[in-house]
XYZ file of C-alpha atoms in Angstrom:
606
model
C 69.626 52.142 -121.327
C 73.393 51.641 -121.530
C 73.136 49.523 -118.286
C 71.212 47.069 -120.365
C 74.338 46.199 -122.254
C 77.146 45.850 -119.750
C 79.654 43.043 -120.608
C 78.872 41.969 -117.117
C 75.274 41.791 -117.367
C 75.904 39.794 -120.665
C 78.349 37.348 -119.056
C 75.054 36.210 -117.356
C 72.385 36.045 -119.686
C 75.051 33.801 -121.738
C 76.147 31.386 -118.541
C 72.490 30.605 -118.096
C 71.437 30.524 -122.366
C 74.440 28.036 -123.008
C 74.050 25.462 -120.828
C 69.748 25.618 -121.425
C 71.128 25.368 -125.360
C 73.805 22.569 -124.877
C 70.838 20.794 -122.572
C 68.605 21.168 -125.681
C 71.317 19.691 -127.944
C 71.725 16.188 -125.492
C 67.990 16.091 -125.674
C 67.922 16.064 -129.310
C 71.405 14.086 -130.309
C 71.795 12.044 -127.394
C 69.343 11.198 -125.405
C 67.434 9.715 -128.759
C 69.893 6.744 -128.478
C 68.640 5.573 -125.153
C 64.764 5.509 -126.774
C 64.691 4.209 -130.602
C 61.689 2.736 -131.387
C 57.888 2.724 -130.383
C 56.371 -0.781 -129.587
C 52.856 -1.961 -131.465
C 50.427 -1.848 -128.586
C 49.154 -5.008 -130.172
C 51.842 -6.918 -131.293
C 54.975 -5.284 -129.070
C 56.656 -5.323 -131.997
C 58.906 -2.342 -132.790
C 57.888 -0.214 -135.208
C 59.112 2.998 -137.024
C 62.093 5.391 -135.370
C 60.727 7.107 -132.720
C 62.349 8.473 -129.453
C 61.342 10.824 -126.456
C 60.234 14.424 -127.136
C 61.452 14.220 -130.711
C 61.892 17.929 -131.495
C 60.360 19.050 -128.185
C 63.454 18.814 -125.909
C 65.236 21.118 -128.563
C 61.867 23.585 -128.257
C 61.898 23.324 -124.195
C 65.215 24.769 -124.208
C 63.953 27.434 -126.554
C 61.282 28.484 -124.454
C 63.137 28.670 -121.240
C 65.600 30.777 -122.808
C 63.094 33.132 -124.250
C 61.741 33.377 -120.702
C 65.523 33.850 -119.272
C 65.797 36.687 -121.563
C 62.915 38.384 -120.684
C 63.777 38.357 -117.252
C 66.753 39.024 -117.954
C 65.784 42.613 -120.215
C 63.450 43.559 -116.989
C 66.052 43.278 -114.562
C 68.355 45.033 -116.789
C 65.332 47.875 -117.722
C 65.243 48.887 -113.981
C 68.714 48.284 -112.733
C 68.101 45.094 -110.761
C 70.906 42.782 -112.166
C 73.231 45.851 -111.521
C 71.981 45.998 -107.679
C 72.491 41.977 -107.505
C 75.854 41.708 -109.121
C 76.504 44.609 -106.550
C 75.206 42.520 -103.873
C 77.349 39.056 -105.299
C 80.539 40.670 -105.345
C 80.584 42.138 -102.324
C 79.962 38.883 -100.892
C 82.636 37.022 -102.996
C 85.218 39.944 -101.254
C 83.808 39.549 -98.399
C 84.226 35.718 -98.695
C 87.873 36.361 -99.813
C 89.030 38.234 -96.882
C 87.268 35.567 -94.563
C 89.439 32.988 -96.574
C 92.674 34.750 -96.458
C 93.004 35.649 -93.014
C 94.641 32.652 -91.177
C 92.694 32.681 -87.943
C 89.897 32.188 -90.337
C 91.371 29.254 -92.651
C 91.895 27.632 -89.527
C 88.381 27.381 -89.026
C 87.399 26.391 -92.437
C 89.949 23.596 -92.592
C 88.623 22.648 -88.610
C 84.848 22.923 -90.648
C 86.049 20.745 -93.274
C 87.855 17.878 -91.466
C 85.109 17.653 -88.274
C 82.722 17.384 -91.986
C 84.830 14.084 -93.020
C 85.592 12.692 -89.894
C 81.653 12.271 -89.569
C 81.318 10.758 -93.034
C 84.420 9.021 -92.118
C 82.456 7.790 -89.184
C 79.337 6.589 -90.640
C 81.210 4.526 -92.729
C 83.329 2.879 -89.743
C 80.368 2.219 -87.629
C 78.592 0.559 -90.613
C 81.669 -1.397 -91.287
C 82.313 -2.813 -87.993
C 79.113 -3.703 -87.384
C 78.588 -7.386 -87.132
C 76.133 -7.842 -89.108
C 77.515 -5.745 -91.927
C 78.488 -8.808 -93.973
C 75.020 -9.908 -93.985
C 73.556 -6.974 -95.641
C 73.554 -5.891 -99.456
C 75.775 -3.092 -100.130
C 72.418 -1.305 -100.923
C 71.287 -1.351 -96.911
C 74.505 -1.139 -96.030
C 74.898 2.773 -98.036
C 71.600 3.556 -96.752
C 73.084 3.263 -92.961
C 75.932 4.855 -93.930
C 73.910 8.038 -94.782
C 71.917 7.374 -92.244
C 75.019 7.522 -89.974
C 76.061 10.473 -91.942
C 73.064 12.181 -91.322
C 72.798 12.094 -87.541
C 76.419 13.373 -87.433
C 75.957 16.103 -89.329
C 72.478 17.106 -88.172
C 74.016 17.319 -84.638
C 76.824 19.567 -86.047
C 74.724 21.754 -87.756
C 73.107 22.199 -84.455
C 75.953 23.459 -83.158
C 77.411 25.316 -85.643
C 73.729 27.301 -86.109
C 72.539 27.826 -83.250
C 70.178 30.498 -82.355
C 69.860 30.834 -86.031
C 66.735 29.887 -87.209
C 66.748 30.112 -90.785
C 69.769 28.617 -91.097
C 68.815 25.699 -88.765
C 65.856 25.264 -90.742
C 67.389 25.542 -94.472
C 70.583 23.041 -93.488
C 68.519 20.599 -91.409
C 66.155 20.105 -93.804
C 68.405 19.521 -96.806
C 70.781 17.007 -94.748
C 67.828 14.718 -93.582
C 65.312 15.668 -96.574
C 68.547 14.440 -98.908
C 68.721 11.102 -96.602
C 65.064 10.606 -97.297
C 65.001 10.297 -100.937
C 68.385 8.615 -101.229
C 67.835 6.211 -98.751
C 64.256 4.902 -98.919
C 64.062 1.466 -100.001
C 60.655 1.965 -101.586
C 59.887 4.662 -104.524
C 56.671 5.623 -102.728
C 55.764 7.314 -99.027
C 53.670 9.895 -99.809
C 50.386 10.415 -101.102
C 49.319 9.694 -104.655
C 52.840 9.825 -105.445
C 52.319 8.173 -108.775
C 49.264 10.610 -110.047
C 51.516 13.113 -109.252
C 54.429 12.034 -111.000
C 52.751 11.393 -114.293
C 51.821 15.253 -114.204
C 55.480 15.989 -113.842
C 56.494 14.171 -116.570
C 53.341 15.553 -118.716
C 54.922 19.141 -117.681
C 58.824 17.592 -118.983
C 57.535 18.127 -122.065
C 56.226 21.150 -124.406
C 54.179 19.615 -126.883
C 53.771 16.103 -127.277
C 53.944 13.508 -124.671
C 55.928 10.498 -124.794
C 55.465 7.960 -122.340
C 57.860 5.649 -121.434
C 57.806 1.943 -120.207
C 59.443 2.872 -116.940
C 57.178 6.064 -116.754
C 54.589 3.815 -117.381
C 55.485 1.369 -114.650
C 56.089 4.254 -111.895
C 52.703 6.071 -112.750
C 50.765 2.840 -112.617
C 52.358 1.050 -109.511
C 50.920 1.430 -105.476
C 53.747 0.117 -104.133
C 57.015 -0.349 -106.490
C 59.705 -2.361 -104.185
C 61.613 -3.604 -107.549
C 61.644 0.197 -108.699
C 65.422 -0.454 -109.016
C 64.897 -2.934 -112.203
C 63.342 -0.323 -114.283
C 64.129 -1.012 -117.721
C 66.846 1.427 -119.097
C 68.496 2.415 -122.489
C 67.214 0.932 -125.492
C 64.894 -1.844 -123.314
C 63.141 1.350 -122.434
C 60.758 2.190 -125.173
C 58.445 4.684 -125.776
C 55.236 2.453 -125.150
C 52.475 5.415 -126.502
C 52.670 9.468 -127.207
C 49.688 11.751 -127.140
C 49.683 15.810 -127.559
C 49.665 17.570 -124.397
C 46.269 18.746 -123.079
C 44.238 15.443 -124.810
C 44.751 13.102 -122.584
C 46.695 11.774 -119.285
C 49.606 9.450 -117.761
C 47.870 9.482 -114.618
C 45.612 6.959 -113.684
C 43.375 8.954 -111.997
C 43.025 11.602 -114.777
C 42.786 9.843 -117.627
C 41.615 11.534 -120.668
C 41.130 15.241 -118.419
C 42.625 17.770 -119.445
C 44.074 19.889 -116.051
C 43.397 23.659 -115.639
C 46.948 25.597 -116.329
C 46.519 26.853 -113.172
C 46.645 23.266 -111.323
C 49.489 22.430 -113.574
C 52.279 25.148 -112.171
C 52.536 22.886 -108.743
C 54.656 20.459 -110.817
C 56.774 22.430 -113.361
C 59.759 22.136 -110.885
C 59.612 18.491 -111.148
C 58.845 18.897 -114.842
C 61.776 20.456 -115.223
C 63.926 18.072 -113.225
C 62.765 15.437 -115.305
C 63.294 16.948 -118.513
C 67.033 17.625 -117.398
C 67.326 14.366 -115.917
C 66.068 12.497 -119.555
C 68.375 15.491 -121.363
C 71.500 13.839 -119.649
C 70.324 10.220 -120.134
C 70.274 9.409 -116.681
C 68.930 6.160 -115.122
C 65.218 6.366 -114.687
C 65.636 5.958 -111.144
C 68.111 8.813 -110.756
C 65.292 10.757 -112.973
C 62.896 10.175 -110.124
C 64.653 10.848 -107.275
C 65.971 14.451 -108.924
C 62.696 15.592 -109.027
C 61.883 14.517 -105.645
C 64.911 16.607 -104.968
C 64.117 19.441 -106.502
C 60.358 19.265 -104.923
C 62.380 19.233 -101.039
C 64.438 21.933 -102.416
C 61.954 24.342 -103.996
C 59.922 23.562 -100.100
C 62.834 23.903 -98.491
C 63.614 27.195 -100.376
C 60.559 29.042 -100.373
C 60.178 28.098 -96.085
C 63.428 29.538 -95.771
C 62.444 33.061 -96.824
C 59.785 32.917 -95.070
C 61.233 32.182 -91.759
C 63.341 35.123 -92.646
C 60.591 37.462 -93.285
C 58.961 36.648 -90.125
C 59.699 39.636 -86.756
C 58.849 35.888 -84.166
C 57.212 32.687 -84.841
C 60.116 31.600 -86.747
C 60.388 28.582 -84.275
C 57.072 27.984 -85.096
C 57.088 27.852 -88.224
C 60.084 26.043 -88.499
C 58.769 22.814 -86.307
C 55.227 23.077 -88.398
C 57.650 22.497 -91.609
C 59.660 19.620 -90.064
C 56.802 17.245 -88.712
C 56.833 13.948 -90.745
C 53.571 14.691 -92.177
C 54.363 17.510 -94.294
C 58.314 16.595 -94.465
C 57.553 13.153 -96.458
C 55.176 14.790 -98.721
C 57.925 17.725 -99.829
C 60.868 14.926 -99.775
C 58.514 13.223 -102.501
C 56.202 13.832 -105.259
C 53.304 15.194 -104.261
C 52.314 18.928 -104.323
C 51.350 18.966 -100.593
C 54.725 20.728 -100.266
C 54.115 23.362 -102.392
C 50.569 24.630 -101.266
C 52.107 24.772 -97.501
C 55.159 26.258 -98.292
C 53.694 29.207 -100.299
C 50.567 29.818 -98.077
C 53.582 30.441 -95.167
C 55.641 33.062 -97.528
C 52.390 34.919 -98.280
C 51.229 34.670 -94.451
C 54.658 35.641 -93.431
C 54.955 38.770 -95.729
C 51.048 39.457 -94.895
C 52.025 39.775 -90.629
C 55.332 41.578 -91.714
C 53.697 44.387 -92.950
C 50.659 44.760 -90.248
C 53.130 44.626 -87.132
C 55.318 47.097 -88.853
C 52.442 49.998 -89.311
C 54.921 53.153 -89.500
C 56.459 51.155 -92.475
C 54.788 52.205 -95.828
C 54.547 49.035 -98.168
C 56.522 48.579 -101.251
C 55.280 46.956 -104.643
C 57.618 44.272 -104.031
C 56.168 42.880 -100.806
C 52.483 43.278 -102.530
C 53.317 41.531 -105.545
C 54.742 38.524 -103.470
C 52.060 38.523 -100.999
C 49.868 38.188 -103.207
C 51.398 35.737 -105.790
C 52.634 33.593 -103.096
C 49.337 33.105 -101.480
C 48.013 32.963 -104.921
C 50.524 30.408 -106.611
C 50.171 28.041 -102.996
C 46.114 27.930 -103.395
C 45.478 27.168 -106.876
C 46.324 23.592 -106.733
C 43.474 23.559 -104.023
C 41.672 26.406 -103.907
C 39.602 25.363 -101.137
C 41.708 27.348 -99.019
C 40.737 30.427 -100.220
C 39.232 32.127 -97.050
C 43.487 31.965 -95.628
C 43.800 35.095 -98.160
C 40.932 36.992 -96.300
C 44.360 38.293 -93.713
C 45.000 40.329 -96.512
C 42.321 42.834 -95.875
C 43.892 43.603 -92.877
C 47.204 45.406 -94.181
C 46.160 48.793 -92.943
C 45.248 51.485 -95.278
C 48.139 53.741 -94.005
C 50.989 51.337 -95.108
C 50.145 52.962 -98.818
C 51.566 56.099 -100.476
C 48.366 57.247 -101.547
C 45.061 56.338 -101.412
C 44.829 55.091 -105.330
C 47.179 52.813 -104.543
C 45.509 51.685 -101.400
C 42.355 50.861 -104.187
C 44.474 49.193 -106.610
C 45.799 46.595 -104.118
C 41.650 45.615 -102.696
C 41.207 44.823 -106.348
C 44.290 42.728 -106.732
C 43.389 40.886 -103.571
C 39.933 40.742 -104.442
C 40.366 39.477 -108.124
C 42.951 36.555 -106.709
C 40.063 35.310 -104.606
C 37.640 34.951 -107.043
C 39.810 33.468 -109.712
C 41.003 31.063 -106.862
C 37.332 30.661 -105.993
C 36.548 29.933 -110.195
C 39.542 27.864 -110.694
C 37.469 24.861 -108.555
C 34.245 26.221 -109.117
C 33.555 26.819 -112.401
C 34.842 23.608 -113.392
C 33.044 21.427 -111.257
C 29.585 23.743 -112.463
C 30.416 22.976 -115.939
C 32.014 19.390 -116.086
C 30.443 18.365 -113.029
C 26.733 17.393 -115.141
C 27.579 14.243 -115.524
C 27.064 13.324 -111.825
C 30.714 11.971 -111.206
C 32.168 12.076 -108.109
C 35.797 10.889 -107.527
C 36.249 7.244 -108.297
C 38.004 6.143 -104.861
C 35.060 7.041 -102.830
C 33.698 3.575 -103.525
C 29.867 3.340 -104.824
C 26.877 5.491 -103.947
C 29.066 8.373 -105.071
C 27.769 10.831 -107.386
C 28.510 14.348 -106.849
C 25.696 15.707 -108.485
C 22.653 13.932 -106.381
C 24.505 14.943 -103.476
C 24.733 18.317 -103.758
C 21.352 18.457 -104.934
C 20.634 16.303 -101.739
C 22.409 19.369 -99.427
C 20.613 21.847 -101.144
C 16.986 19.995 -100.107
C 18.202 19.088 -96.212
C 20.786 22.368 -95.910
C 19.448 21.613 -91.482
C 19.784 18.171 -91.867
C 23.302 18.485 -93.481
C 24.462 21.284 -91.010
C 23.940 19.019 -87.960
C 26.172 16.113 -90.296
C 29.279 18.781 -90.867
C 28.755 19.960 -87.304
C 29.139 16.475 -85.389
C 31.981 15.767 -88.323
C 34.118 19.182 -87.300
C 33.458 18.541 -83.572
C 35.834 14.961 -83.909
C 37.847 16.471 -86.636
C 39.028 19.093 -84.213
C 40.184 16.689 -81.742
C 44.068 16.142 -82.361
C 44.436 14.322 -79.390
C 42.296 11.460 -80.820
C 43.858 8.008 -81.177
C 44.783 7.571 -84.352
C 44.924 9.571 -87.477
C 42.595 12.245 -86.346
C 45.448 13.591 -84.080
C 48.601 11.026 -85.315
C 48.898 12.677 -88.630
C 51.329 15.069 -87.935
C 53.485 11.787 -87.381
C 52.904 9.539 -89.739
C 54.626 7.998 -91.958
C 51.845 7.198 -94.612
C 52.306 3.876 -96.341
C 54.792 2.858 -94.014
C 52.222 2.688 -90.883
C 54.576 4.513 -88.386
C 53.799 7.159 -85.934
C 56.977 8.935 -84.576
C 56.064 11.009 -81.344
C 52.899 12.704 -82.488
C 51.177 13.696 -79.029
C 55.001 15.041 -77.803
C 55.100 17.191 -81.296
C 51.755 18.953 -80.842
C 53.000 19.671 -77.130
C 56.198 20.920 -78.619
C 53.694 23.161 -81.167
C 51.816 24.646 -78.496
C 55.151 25.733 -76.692
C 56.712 27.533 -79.312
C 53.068 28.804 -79.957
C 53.084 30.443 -76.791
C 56.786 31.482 -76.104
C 58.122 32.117 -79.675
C 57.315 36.171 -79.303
C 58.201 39.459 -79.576
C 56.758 42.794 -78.905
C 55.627 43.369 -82.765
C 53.133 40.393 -81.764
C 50.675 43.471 -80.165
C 49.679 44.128 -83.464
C 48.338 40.970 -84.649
C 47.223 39.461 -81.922
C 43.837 41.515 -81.065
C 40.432 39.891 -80.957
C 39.760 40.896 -84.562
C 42.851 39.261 -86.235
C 42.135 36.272 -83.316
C 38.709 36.212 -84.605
C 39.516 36.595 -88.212
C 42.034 33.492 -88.426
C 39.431 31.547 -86.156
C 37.152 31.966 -88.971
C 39.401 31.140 -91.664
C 40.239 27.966 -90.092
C 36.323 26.923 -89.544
C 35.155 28.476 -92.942
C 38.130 26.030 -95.073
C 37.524 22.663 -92.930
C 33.687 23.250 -93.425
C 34.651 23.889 -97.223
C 36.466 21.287 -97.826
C 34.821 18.691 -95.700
C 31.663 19.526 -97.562
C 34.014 19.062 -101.077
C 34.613 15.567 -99.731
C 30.965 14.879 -98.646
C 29.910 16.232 -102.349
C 32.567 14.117 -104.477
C 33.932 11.688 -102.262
C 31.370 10.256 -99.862
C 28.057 8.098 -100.654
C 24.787 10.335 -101.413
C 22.924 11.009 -98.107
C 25.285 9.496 -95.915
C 25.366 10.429 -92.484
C 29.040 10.949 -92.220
C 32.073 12.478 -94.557
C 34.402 10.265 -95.839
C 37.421 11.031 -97.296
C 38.612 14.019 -95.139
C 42.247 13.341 -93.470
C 44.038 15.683 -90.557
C 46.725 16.520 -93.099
C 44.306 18.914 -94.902
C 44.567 21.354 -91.528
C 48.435 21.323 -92.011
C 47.894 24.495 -94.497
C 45.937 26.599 -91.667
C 48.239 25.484 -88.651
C 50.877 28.050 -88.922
C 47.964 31.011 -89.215
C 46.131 29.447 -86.438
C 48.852 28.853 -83.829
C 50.165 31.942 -84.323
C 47.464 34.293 -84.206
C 45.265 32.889 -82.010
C 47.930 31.090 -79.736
C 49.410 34.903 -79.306
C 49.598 36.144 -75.713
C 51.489 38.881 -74.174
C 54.116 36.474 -72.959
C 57.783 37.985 -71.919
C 60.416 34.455 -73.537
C 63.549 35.157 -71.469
C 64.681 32.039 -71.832
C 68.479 31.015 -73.454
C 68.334 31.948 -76.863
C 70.634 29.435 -77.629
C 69.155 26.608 -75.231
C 65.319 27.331 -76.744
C 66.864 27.517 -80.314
C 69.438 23.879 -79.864
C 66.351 22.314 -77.543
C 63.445 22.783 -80.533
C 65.554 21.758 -83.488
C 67.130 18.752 -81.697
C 63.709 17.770 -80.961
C 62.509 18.016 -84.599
C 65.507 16.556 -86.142
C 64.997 13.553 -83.438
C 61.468 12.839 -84.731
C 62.000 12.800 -88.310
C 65.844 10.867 -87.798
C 63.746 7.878 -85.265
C 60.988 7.648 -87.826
C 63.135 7.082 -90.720
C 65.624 4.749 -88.507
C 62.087 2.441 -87.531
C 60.657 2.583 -91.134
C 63.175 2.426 -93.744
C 66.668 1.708 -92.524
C 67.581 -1.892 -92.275
């Protein structure tokens, strides 16, 4: 155990404990000055000293550093913080050799200026524009990025090419950063303000304390005046309740959420708790954890790319249409479910087209956890985990452990299965249904309703599937992948589903033999009709009018989750790509980063 105790091993458990501490400490000593009193609900009157969190920021920190120092003894126990500070300072040497050489800091300071001409640029073409002086300086910074954006988008290209990952990870940060910071409105995804009420329920341990500006953002469809959100000592702590009673969000009032629902927005939890800790402006509070939401997607797509032997074009323009990139650069946990059902799918095909590679614990646990982790926020999507049957027995050391990892798999189904289920069966007596679904709704007579016309309700989530399946539909049906939600814009839908099926086809390699036989064909076919008829008939049961003889409720985003799995298993042929590497790699990316730049510059640059 004298590895557990290295000075250098300590030097990190302390640079990560500190700053959690001194965040702790600004919770507790400063940012009480920005919230000093509660207002009377009645009167508005202040009343006795009160202020965010109270105690609770201080006990945050506390926790997270009890957590860091678990981790932190684990990775010590078996040797993996030696094996990463291995890994970092080989990289630092290798980054100070790179640096020293003079060939090579001619290129970083060529990197660096071509980085500020282009900034330099955006701001001279905003500048000189004529109609620059009619224009707040708040649309005039949001061209300016904009600007920014394009030049550096195309310069990634370049500098990237025929790297995927890479393409992927800086592409998506440089226009997922424009996004947030240069949206006029607070809102473009989907229940963004459900969704950050939950986030700041999860900023806090204990006791909830809800703001007037947390108030406003959670209760508003459309905030274009999110800018004037009171601040500092106008922004008062309007009502507190303990965590688990009751709700911020609107559509969850007084419901307490299963644990399990509840990890989707810890990252934003997190980023508001930080964000509150440094007394930042409420606005700048919001946008970090929209941030952090783009990064965390961002992140987690990344590896997964990575893991992938082909298909990493695919998954790469799956993760960039508009549909799916506005819900990660927002609030919403969309993001998250995609993102993680793509690690565990990408691990999952890893392993079967590699069959004379035996499987390590590592790749199980994340498999699993990842699939696991992306699902419970909707579970509906359960079946996407049956792939994981298919790792061969062979890939396992022994046959025990062969055993042990059915179980896992097995048991992380049904709890995904019970984590919707059971409370539905037990809260679900009431007859309630979900509350936007208009009247007529009541989930309980409908199901009952299925259960006595199971033919007559077949033939109503047959005829339903048979349109839902057609993405060339005008429309949402087959728009979605395009659109811009509460901004009413479609950017080049029908060209990205072309561009979908290409890299479908010709994104390949010879590893594909292995997963693309009629039983995993079959298999994925089946998961894809098994979740739409699951979670149409979720929609039918809570969402649409008792005995109707349509579903309501059900949007084409909800197949974004099975697209990847789809398109790649059934979509694989034995197709020889000899195209340019380098002309296939600059050709898909430009075309991505083109539909996402064009719908931004037609919906929310001025």
């Amino acid at each position: 155990m004298k590895h557990v105790i290295k000075k250098r091993n300590i030097f990190v458990l302390l640079s990560i404990i500190i700053p959690l501490l001194a965040i702790g400490a600004s919770n507790f000593f400063f940012a009480a000055s920005s919230y000093r009193f509660i207002l009377d609900p009645e009167t508005s009157e202040r009343m006795g000293r009160y202020w965010v969190g109270d105690i609770d920021g201080i006990l945050m920190a506390l926790t997270m550093c009890v957590v860091v120092v678990g981790v932190w003894f684990v990775a010590c126990y078996y040797k993996w913080m030696d094996k990463w500070a291995e890994r970092l300072a080989a990289k630092l040497s290798l980054c100070k050799k790179y640096i020293i050489g003079i060939e090579n800091r001619k290129k970083l300071l060529k990197h660096a200026g071509i980085l500020l001409s282009i900034i330099f640029g955006a701001i001279v073409i905003e500048w000189f524009n004529p109609v620059f002086i009619h224009r707040t300086l708040s649309e005039s910074l949001n061209r300016m990025v904009f600007f920014a954006s394009v030049g550096l988008s195309i310069y990634t290209l370049v500098v990237f090419r025929g790297k995927p990952e890479k393409l992927f990870f800086t592409l998506s940060l440089i226009i997922g950063t424009m996004y947030i910071a240069a949206h006029p409105m607070l809102f473009f995804g989907f229940d963004n303000e459900m969704h950050y009420a939950w986030a700041v329920e999860e900023s806090f341990l204990f006791n909830v304390s809800v703001t007037e500006s947390d108030y406003i953002v959670s209760r508003t469809l459309q905030m274009w005046s999110f800018r004037e959100l009171p601040t500092g000592e106008y922004n008062a702590v309007v009502y507190s309740f303990p965590k688990g009673t009751s709700s911020l969000a609107w559509a969850d009032e007084g419901v307490a959420r299963n644990w399990l629902i509840r990890i989707a927005h810890l990252p934003m939890g997190l980023a508001i708790y930080f964000g509150r800790s440094l007394v930042l402006n409420p606005v700048f509070i919001v946008k970090l954890a929209m941030f952090v939401n783009h990064l965390m997607y961002t992140l987690v797509v990344y590896f997964a790319i990575r893991r992938l032997n082909s298909g990493k074009y695919l998954m790469a323009v799956i993760a960039m249409i508009p549909a799916t990139f506005l819900v990660s650069a927002s609030l919403g946990h969309g993001a998250w479910i995609k993102s993680f059902i793509m690690l565990g799918f990408a691990y999952c095909v890893y392993e079967i087209q590699n069959p004379e590679k035996k499987i390590n614990l590592k790749a199980i646990v994340i498999m699993i956890a990842a699939f696991f982790i992306g699902l419970v926020p909707k579970s509906v999507y359960f079946p996407i985990m049956l792939i994981l049957y298919f790792v061969r027995k062979d890939k396992f050391e022994t046959e025990k452990g062969y055993r042990w990892y059915l179980v896992a798999v097995t048991g992380a189904i049904m709890l995904a299965i019970a984590s919707f289920a059971v409370p539905f069966l037990i809260g679900g007596g009431d007859g309630a249904g979900d509350i936007r679904g208009g009247e007529g709704v009541n989930a309980m007579e409908q199901l009952m309703f299925i259960l006595r016309n199971p033919f007559a309700y077949t033939m109503i989530l047959l005829r339903f599937m048979r349109d839902y399946f057609n993405i060339f539909a005008d429309g949402l049906n087959g728009g979605f992948i395009g659109w811009y939600i509460s901004l009413g814009h479609f950017s080049f839908p029908n060209f990205t589903w072309v561009l979908i099926f290409f890299t479908a086809i010709t994104d390949r390699c010879v590893k594909d033999k292995f997963t693309s036989t009629l039983w995993h064909k079959g298999l994925v076919i089946f998961i894809t009709l098994s979740c739409v008829a699951i979670f149409s008939t979720a929609m039918y049961i809570a969402f649409t009018a008792v005995g109707s003889p349509y579903i309501a409720g059900v949007q084409g985003r909800y197949m974004i989750p099975l697209m990847f799995s789809f398109f790649y298993i059934a979509c694989g042929f034995k197709i020889e790509n000899n195209m340019n590497k380098v002309a296939y790699s600059i050709g898909i990316f430009a075309f991505m980063s083109f539909v996402l730049l064009s719908g931004a510059w037609n919906t929310f640059i001025p």
